[in-house]
mmCIF file with all atom_site columns, C-alpha atoms in Angstrom:
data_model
loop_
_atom_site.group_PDB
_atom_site.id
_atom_site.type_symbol
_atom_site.label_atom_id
_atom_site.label_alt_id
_atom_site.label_comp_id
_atom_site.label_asym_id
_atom_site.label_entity_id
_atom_site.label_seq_id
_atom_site.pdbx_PDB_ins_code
_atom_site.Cartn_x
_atom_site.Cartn_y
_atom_site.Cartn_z
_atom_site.occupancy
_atom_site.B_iso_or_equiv
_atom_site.pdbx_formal_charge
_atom_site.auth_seq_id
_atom_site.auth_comp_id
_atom_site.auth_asym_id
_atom_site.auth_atom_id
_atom_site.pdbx_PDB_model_num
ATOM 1   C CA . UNK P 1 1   ? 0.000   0.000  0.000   1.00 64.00 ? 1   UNK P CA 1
ATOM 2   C CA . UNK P 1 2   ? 1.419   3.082  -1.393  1.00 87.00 ? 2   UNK P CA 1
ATOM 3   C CA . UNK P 1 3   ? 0.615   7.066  -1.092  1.00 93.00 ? 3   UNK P CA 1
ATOM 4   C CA . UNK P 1 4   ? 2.914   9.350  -3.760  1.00 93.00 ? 4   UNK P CA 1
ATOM 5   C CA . UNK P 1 5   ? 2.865   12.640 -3.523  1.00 95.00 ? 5   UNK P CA 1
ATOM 6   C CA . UNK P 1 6   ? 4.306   14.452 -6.555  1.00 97.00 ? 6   UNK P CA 1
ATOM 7   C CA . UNK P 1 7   ? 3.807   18.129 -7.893  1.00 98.00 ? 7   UNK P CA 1
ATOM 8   C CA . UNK P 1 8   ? 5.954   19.874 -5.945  1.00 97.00 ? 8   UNK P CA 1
ATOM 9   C CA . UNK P 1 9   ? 8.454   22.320 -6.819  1.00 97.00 ? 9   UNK P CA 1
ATOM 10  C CA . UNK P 1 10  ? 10.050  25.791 -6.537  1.00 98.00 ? 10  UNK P CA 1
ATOM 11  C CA . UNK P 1 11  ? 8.327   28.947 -7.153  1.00 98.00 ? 11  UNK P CA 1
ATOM 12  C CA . UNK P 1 12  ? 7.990   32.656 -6.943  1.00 98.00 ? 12  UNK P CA 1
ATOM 13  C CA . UNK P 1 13  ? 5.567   34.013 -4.234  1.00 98.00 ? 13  UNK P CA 1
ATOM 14  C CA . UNK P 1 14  ? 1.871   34.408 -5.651  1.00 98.00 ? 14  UNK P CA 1
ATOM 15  C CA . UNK P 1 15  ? 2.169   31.782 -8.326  1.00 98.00 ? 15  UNK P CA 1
ATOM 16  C CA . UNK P 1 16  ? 0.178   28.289 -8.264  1.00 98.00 ? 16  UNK P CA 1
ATOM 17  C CA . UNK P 1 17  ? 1.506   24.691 -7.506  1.00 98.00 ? 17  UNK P CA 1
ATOM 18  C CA . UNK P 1 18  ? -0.963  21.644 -7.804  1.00 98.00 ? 18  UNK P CA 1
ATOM 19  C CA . UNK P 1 19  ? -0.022  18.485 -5.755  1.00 98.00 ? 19  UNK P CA 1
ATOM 20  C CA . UNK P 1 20  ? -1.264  14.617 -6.210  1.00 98.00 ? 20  UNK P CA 1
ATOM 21  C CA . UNK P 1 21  ? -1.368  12.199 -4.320  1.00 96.00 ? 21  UNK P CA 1
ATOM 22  C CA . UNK P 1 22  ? -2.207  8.899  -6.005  1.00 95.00 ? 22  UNK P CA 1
ATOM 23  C CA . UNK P 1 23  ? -2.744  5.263  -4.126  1.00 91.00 ? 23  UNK P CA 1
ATOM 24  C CA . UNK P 1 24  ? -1.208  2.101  -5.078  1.00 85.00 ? 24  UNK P CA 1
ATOM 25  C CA . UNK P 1 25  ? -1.672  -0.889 -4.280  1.00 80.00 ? 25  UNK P CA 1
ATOM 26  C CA . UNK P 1 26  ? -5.253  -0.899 -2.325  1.00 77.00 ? 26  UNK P CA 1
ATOM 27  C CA . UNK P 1 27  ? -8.450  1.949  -3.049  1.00 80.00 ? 27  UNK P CA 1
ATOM 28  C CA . UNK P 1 28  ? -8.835  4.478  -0.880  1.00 85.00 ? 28  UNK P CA 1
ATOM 29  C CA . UNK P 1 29  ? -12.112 5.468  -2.276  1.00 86.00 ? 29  UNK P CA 1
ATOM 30  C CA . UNK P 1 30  ? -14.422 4.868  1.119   1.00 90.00 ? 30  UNK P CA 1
ATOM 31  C CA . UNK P 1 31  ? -11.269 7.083  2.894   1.00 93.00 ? 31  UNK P CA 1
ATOM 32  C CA . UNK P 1 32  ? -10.750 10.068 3.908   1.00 95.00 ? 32  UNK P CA 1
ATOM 33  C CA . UNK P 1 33  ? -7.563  12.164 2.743   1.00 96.00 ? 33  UNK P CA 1
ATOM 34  C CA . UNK P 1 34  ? -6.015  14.773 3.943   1.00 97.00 ? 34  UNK P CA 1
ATOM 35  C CA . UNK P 1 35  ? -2.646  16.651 3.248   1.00 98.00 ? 35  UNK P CA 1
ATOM 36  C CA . UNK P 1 36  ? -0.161  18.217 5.741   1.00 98.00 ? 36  UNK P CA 1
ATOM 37  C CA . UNK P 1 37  ? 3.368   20.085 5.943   1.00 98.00 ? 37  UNK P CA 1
ATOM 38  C CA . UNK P 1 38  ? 5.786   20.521 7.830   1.00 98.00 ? 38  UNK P CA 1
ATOM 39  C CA . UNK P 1 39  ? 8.767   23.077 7.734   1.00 97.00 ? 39  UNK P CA 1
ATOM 40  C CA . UNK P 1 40  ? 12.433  23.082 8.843   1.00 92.00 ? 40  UNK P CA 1
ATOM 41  C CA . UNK P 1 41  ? 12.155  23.528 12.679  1.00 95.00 ? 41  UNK P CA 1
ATOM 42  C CA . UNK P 1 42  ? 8.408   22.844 12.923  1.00 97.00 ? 42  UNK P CA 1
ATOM 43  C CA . UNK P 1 43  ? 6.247   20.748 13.515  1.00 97.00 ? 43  UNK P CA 1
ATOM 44  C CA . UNK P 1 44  ? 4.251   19.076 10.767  1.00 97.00 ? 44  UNK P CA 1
ATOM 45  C CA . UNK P 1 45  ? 0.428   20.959 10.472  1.00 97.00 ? 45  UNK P CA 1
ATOM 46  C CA . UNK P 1 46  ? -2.510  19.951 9.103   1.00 98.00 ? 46  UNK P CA 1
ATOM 47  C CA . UNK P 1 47  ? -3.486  21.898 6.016   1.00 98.00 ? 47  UNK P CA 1
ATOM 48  C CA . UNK P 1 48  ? -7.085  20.617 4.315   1.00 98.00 ? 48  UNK P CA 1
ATOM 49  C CA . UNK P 1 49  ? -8.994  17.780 4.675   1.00 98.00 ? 49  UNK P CA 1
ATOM 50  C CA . UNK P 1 50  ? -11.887 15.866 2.540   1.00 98.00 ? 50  UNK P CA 1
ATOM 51  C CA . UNK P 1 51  ? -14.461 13.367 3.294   1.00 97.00 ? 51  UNK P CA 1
ATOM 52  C CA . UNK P 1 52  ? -14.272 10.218 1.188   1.00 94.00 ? 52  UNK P CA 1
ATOM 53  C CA . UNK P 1 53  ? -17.006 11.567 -1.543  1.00 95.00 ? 53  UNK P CA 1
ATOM 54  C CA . UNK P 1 54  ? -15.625 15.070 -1.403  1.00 95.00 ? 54  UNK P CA 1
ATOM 55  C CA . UNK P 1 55  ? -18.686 16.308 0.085   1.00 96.00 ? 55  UNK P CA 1
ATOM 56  C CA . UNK P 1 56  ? -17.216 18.137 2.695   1.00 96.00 ? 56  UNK P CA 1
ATOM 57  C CA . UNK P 1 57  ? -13.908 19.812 2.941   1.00 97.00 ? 57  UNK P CA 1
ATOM 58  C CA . UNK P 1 58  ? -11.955 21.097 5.651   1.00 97.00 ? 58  UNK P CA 1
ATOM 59  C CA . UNK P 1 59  ? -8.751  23.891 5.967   1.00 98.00 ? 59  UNK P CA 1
ATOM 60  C CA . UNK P 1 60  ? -6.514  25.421 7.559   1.00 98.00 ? 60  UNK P CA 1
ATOM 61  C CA . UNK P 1 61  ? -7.444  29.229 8.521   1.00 98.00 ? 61  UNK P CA 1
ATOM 62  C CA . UNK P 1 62  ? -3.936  29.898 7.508   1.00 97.00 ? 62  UNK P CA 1
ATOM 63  C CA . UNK P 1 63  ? -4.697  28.446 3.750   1.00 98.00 ? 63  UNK P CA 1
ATOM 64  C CA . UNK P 1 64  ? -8.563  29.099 3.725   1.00 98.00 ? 64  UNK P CA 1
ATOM 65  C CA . UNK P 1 65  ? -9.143  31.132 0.438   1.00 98.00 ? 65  UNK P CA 1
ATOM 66  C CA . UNK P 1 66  ? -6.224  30.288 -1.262  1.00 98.00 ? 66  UNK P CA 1
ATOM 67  C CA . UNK P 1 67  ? -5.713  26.450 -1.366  1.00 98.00 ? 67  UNK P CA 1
ATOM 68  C CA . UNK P 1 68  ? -8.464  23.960 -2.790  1.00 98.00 ? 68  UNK P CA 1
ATOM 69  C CA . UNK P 1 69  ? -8.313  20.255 -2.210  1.00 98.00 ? 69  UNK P CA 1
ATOM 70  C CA . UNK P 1 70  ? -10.184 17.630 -4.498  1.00 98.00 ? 70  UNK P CA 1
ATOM 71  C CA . UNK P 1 71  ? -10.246 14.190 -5.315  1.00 96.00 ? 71  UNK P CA 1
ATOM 72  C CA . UNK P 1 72  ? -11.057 11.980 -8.080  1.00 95.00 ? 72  UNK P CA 1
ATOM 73  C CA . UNK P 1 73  ? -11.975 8.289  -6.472  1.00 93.00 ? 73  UNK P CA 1
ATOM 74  C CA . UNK P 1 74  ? -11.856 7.192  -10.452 1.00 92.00 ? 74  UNK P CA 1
ATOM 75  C CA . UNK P 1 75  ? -7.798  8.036  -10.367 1.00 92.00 ? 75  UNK P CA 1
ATOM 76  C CA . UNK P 1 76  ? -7.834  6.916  -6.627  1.00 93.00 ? 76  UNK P CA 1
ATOM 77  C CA . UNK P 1 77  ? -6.026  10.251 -6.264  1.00 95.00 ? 77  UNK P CA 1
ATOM 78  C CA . UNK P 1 78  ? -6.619  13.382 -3.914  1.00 96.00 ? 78  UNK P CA 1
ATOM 79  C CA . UNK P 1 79  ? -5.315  17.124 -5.098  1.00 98.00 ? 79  UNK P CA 1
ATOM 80  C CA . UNK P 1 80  ? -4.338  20.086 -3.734  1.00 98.00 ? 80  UNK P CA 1
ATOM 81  C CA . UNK P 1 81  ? -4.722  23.124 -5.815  1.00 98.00 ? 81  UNK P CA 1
ATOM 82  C CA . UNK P 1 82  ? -2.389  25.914 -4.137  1.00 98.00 ? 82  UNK P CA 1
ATOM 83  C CA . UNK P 1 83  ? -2.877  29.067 -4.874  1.00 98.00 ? 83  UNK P CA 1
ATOM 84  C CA . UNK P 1 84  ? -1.449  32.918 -4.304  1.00 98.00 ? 84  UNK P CA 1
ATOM 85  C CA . UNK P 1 85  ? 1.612   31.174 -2.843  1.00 98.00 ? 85  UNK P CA 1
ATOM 86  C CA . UNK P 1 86  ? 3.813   32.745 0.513   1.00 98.00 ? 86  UNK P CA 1
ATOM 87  C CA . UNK P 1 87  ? 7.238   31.822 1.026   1.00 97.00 ? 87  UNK P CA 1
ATOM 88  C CA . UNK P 1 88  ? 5.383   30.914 4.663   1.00 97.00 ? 88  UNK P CA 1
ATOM 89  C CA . UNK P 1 89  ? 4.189   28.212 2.563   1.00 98.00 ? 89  UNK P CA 1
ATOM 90  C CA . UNK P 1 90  ? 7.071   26.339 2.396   1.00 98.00 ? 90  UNK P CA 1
ATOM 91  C CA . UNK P 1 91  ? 7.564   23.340 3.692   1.00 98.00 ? 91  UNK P CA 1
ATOM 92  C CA . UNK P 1 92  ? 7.193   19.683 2.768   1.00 98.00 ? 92  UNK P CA 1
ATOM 93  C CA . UNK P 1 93  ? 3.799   18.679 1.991   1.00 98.00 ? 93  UNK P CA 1
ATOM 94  C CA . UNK P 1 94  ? 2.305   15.001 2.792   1.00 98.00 ? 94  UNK P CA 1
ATOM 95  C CA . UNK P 1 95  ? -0.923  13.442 2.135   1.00 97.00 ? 95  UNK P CA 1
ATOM 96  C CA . UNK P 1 96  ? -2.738  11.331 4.536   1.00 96.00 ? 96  UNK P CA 1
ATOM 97  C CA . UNK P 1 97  ? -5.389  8.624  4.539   1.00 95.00 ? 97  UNK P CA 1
ATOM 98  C CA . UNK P 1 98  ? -7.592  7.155  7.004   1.00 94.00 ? 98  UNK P CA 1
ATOM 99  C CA . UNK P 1 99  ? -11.243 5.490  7.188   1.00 91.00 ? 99  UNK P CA 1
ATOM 100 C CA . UNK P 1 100 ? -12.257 8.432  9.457   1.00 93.00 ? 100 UNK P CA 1
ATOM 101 C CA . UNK P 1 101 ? -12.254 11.777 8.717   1.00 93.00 ? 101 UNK P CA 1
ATOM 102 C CA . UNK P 1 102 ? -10.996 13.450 12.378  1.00 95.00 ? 102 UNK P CA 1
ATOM 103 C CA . UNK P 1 103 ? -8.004  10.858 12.703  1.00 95.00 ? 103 UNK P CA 1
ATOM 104 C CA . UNK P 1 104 ? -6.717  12.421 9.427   1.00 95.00 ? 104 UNK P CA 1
ATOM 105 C CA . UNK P 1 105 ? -7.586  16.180 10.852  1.00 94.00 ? 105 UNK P CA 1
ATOM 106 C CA . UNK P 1 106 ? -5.849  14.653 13.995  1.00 95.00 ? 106 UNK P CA 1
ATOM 107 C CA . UNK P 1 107 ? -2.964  13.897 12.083  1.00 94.00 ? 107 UNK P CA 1
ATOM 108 C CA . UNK P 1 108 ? -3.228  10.346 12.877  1.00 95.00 ? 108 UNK P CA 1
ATOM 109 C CA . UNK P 1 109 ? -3.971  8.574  9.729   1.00 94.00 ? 109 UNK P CA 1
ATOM 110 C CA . UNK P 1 110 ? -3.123  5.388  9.018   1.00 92.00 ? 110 UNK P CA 1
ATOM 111 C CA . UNK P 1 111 ? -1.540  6.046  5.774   1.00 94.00 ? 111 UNK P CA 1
ATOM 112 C CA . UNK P 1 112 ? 0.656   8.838  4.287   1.00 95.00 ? 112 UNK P CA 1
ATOM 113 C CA . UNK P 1 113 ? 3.077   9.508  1.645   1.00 93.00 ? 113 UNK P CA 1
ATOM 114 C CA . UNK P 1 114 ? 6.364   10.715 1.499   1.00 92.00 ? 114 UNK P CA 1
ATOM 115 C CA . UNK P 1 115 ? 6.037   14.574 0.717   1.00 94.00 ? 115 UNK P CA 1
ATOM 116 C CA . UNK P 1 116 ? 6.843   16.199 -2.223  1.00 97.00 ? 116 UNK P CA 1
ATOM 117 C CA . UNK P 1 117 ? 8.904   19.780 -1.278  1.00 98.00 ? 117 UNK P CA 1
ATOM 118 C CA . UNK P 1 118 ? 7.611   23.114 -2.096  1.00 98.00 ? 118 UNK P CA 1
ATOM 119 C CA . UNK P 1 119 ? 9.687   26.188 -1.618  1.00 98.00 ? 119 UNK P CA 1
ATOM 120 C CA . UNK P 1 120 ? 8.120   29.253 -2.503  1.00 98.00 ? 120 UNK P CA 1
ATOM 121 C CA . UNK P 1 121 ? 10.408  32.338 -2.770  1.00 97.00 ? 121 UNK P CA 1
ATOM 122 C CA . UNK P 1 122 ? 9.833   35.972 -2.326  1.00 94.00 ? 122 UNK P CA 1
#
């Protein structure tokens, strides 16, 4: 059972990055997802949240407005559009996955991948 994240990257502040997260090796379509980050010297922090049918989603105040997460059970694979980029936004992001949705807000989930960097510079 697999989570990779991938769409990272470098880039100037106010631009756009969008990150995936795609499952192997099991579906994670009755889960809920979830992406965090953590940066050097800090502890990792949850950043958005969605139910398993992307009925409900959940942020962040500190991303509310500017980041968008989404999934596509189809693709088995959860997004998170990231818009009007700070350089406080860097970090390295992971996504999450767990059958309930506050043990991934918790930070708790049973599965996550291994991050995909974003540095965002000013």
């Amino acid at each position: 059972v697999q989570l990779q994240a991938s769409g990272g990257g470098l880039v100037q502040a106010g631009g756009s990055l969008r990150l995936s997260c795609a499952a192997s090796g099991r579906t994670f379509s009755s889960y809920a997802k979830g992406w965090f980050r953590q940066a050097p010297g800090k502890e990792r922090e949850f950043v958005a949240a969605i139910t398993w049918n992307g009925a409900s989603t959940y942020y962040a105040d500190s991303v509310k407005g500017r980041f968008t997460i989404s999934r596509d059970n189809a693709q088995n694979t959860v997004y998170l559009q990231m818009n009007s980029l700070k350089p406080e936004d860097t970090a390295v992001y992971y996504c999450a996955a767990h059958d309930r949705l506050r043990t991934v807000v918790s930070g708790n989930a049973d599965y996550w991948g291994q991050g995909t960097q974003v540095t965002v510079s000013s």
